[in-house]
mmCIF file of C-alpha atoms in Angstrom:
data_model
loop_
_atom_site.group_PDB
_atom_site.id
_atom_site.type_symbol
_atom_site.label_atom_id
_atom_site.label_comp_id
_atom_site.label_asym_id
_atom_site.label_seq_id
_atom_site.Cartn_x
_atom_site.Cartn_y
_atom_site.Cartn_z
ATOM 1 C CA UNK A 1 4.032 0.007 -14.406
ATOM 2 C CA UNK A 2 4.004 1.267 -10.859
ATOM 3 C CA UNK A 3 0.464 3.086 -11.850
ATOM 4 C CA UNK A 4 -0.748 0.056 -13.148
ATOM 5 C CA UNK A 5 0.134 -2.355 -9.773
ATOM 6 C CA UNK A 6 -1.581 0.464 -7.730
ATOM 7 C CA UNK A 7 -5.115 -0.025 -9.725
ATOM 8 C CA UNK A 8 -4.935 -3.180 -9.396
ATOM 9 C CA UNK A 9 -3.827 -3.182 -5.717
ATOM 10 C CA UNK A 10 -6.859 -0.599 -5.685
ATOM 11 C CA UNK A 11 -9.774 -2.691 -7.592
ATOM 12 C CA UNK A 12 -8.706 -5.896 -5.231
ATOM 13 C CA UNK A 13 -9.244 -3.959 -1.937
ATOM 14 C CA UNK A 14 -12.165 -2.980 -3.106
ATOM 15 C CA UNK A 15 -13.108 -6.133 -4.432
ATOM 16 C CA UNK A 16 -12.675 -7.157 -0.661
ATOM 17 C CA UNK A 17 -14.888 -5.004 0.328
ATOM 18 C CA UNK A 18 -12.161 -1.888 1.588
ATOM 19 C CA UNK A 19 -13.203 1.687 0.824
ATOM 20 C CA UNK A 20 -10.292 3.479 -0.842
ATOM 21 C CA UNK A 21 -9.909 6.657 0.930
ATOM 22 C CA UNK A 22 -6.431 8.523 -0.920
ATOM 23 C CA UNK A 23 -4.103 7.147 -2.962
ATOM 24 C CA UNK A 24 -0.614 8.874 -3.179
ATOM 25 C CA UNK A 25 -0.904 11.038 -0.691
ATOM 26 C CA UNK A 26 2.120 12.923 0.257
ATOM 27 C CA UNK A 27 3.665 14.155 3.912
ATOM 28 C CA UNK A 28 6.436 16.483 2.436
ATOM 29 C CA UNK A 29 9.860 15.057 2.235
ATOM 30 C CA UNK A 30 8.063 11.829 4.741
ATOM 31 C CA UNK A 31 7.325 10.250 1.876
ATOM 32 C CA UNK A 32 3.935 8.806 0.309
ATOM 33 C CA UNK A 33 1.202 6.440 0.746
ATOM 34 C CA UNK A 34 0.267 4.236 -2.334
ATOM 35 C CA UNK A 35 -3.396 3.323 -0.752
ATOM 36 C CA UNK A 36 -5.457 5.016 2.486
ATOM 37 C CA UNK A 37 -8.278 2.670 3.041
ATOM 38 C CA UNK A 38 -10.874 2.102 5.531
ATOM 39 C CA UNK A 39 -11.831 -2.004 6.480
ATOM 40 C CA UNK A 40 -14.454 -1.845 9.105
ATOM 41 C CA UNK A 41 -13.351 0.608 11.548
ATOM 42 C CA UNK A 42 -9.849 0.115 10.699
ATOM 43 C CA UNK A 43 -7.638 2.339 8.787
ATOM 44 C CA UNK A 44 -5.561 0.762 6.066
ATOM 45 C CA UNK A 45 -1.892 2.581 5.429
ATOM 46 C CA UNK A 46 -1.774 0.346 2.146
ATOM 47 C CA UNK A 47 2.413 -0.137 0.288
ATOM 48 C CA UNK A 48 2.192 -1.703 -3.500
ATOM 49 C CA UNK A 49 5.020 -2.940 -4.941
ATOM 50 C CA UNK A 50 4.761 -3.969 -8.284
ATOM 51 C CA UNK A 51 7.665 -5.755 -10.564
ATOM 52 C CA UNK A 52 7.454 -7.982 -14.015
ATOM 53 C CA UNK A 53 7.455 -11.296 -13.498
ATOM 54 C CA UNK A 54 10.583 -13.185 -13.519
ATOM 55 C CA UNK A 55 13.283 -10.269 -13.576
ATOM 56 C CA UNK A 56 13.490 -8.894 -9.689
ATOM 57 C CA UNK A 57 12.868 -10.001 -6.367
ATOM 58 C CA UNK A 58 9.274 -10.968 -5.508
ATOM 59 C CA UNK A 59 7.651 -7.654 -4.238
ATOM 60 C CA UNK A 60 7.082 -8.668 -1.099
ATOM 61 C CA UNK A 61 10.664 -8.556 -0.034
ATOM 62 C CA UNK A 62 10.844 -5.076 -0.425
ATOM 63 C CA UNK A 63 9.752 -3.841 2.663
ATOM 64 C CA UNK A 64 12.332 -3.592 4.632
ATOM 65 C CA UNK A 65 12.539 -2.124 8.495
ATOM 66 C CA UNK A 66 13.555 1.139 7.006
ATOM 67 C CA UNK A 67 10.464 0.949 4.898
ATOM 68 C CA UNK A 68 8.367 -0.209 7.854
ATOM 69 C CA UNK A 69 9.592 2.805 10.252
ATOM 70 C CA UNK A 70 8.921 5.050 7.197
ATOM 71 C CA UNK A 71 5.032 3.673 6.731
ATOM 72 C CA UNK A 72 4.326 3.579 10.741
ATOM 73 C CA UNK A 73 5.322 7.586 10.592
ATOM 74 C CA UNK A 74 3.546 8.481 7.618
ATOM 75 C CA UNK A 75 0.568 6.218 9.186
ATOM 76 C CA UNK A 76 0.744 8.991 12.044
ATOM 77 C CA UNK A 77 0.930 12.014 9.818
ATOM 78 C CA UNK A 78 -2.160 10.212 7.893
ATOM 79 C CA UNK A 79 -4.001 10.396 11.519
ATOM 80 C CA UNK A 80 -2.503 14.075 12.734
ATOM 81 C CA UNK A 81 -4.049 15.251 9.449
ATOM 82 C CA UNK A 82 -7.008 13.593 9.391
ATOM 83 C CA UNK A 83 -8.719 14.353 13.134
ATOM 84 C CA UNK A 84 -7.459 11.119 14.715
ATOM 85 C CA UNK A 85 -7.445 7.837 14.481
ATOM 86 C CA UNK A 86 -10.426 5.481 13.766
ATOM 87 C CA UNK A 87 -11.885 2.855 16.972
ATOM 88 C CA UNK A 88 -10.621 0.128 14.887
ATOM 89 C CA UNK A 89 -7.326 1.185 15.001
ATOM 90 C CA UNK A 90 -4.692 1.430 12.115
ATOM 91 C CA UNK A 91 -2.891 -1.436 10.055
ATOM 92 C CA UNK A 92 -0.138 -1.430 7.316
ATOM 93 C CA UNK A 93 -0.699 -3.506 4.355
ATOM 94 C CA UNK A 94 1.458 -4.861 1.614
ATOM 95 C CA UNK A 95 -0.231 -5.527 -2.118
ATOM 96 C CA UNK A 96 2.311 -7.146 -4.260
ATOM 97 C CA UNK A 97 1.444 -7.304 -8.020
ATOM 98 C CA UNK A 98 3.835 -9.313 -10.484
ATOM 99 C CA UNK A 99 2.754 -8.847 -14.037
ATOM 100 C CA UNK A 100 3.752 -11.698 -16.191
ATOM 101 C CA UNK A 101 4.478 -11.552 -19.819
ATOM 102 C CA UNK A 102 1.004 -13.100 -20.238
ATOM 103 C CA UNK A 103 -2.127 -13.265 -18.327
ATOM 104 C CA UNK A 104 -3.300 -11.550 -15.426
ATOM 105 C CA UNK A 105 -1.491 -10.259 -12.660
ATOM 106 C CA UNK A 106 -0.881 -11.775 -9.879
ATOM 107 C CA UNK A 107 -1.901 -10.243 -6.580
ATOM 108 C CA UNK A 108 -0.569 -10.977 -3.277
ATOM 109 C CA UNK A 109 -1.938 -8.937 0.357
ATOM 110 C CA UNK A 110 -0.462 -9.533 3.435
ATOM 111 C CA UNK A 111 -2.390 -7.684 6.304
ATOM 112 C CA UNK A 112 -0.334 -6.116 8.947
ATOM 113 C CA UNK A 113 2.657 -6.432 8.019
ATOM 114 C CA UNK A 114 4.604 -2.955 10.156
#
């Protein structure tokens, strides 16, 4: 399911014209990004939460302070590894994707949202 919300979450950003640079990629035990992308000049850090409709909270309650702390540092490991960061500057983003029973998904971003 979670594999599922992130290609979706992927084939929307694109769809809004984002370049996907990484998906899952890893800091050791820091954690991992879902999505790297690049909007303009600005790096996107990029969390996706996915859940079936109806049966948990709505995916964008998930991110809690904890989380946010957690995406801001990997957001710096992203730019230590990567030579720097871009002129535009970097922004967190939250996809949410609730899959229904039927249909398509539903897809929810919220830009800067840590």
């Amino acid at each position: 399911m979670g594999r599922h919300g992130e290609n979706v979450a992927a084939r929307r950003l694109t769809e809004a014209g984002m370049t996907v640079l990484a998906r899952n990629w890893r800091s050791g035990r820091a954690g991992e990004i879902d999505i790297v992308a690049r909007d303009g000049d600005i790096l996107v850090i990029c969390e996706v939460k996915t859940r079936r409709g109806g049966r948990y909270q709505h995916p964008m309650a998930s991110v809690t302070p904890r989380k946010a702390h957690r995406l801001r540092d990997l957001a710096e490991r992203w730019i230590q590894t990567h030579g720097g960061a871009p002129p535009g500057g970097v922004r967190i983003d939250l996809v949410g994707v609730v899959l229904p029973a039927r249909g398509a998904a539903r897809v929810e971003h919220a830009r800067g949202v840590a």
